């Protein structure tokens, strides 16, 4: 389940990077684009250690994806946001929720016993 969650997070991070490219007339505010780009890069940087089992890196992946998903909520309050953008935000929110649910058990994994 952890691998599936990490793959979903990797795809969402790549979408953050692609979403920061100029593609049309209607674009999110610059701050949202920059924050999405930074969060996407943070996720991608933490993916390799998280894949190898590093729980701190896994926490970074989960938090960066959750923050990225929250950035999209503003589209629901923008009258200029196209319907396709709203659908994309909903899909990203659902995928983020699924990924987090898949990754939480790995975060709760057995803790190492202290050395004696």
Coordinates of C-alpha atoms in Angstrom, one line a residue:
X1 CA 0.0 0.0 0.0
X2 CA 2.9 2.3 0.7
X3 CA 4.3 2.0 -2.8
X4 CA 0.8 2.8 -4.3
X5 CA 0.5 5.9 -2.1
X6 CA 4.0 7.0 -3.1
X7 CA 3.3 6.6 -6.8
X8 CA 0.1 8.6 -6.5
X9 CA 2.0 11.3 -4.6
X10 CA 4.7 11.3 -7.4
X11 CA 2.1 11.8 -10.1
X12 CA 0.4 14.6 -8.1
X13 CA 3.8 16.3 -7.6
X14 CA 4.5 16.0 -11.4
X15 CA 1.1 17.6 -12.0
X16 CA 2.1 20.5 -9.7
X17 CA 5.2 21.0 -11.8
X18 CA 3.3 20.9 -15.1
X19 CA 0.6 23.1 -13.7
X20 CA 3.1 25.9 -13.2
X21 CA 3.8 26.1 -16.9
X22 CA 1.9 28.7 -19.0
X23 CA -1.0 26.9 -20.7
X24 CA -3.9 29.3 -21.2
X25 CA -5.6 32.6 -20.5
X26 CA -6.9 31.7 -17.1
X27 CA -4.2 31.0 -14.6
X28 CA -4.1 30.8 -10.8
X29 CA -2.4 33.6 -8.9
X30 CA 1.3 33.7 -9.0
X31 CA 1.6 32.8 -5.3
X32 CA -0.4 29.7 -5.8
X33 CA 1.7 28.7 -8.8
X34 CA 5.0 29.2 -6.9
X35 CA 3.8 27.4 -3.8
X36 CA 2.5 24.5 -5.9
X37 CA 5.9 24.4 -7.7
X38 CA 7.8 24.4 -4.5
X39 CA 5.6 21.8 -2.9
X40 CA 5.9 19.6 -6.0
X41 CA 9.7 19.8 -5.8
X42 CA 9.7 19.1 -2.1
X43 CA 7.6 16.0 -2.7
X44 CA 9.8 14.7 -5.4
X45 CA 12.9 15.3 -3.3
X46 CA 11.5 13.3 -0.4
X47 CA 10.2 10.5 -2.5
X48 CA 13.4 8.5 -2.9
X49 CA 14.2 8.3 0.9
X50 CA 10.5 7.7 1.6
X51 CA 10.6 4.8 -1.0
X52 CA 13.5 3.4 0.9
X53 CA 11.6 3.4 4.2
X54 CA 12.6 6.7 5.8
X55 CA 9.6 7.8 7.9
X56 CA 10.6 11.4 8.2
X57 CA 10.7 11.7 4.4
X58 CA 7.4 9.9 4.2
X59 CA 6.0 12.5 6.6
X60 CA 7.4 15.3 4.3
X61 CA 5.6 13.7 1.3
X62 CA 2.3 13.5 3.2
X63 CA 2.5 17.0 4.5
X64 CA 3.6 18.5 1.2
X65 CA 0.8 16.7 -0.7
X66 CA -1.8 17.8 1.8
X67 CA -0.7 21.5 1.6
X68 CA -0.7 21.3 -2.2
X69 CA -4.2 19.9 -2.2
X70 CA -5.3 22.7 0.1
X71 CA -4.0 25.3 -2.4
X72 CA -6.6 24.2 -4.9
X73 CA -9.6 24.9 -2.7
X74 CA -9.4 28.6 -3.6
X75 CA -10.6 27.7 -7.1
X76 CA -14.1 27.1 -5.7
X77 CA -14.2 30.8 -4.6
X78 CA -13.0 32.2 -7.9
X79 CA -15.7 33.0 -10.4
X80 CA -13.2 33.1 -13.3
X81 CA -12.1 29.5 -12.6
X82 CA -13.2 27.2 -15.5
X83 CA -15.2 24.1 -14.8
X84 CA -12.4 21.9 -15.9
X85 CA -10.2 23.4 -13.2
X86 CA -12.8 22.7 -10.5
X87 CA -13.0 19.1 -11.7
X88 CA -9.2 18.8 -11.6
X89 CA -9.1 20.2 -8.1
X90 CA -11.7 17.6 -6.9
X91 CA -9.8 14.8 -8.6
X92 CA -6.5 16.0 -6.9
X93 CA -8.2 16.2 -3.5
X94 CA -9.6 12.7 -3.8
X95 CA -6.3 11.3 -5.0
X96 CA -4.5 13.1 -2.2
X97 CA -6.9 11.7 0.4
X98 CA -6.4 8.2 -1.1
X99 CA -2.6 8.5 -1.0
X100 CA -2.6 9.8 2.6
X101 CA -4.8 6.9 3.7
X102 CA -2.4 4.5 2.0
X103 CA 0.6 6.1 3.6
X104 CA -0.6 6.6 7.2
X105 CA 0.0 3.0 8.2
X106 CA 3.6 3.3 7.2
X107 CA 4.0 6.4 9.3
X108 CA 2.6 4.4 12.3
X109 CA 5.1 1.6 11.7
X110 CA 6.9 -0.1 14.5
X111 CA 9.3 2.2 16.3
X112 CA 12.9 1.1 16.7
X113 CA 13.9 0.2 20.2
X114 CA 16.6 2.5 21.8
X115 CA 20.1 1.0 22.0
X116 CA 21.1 -0.3 25.4

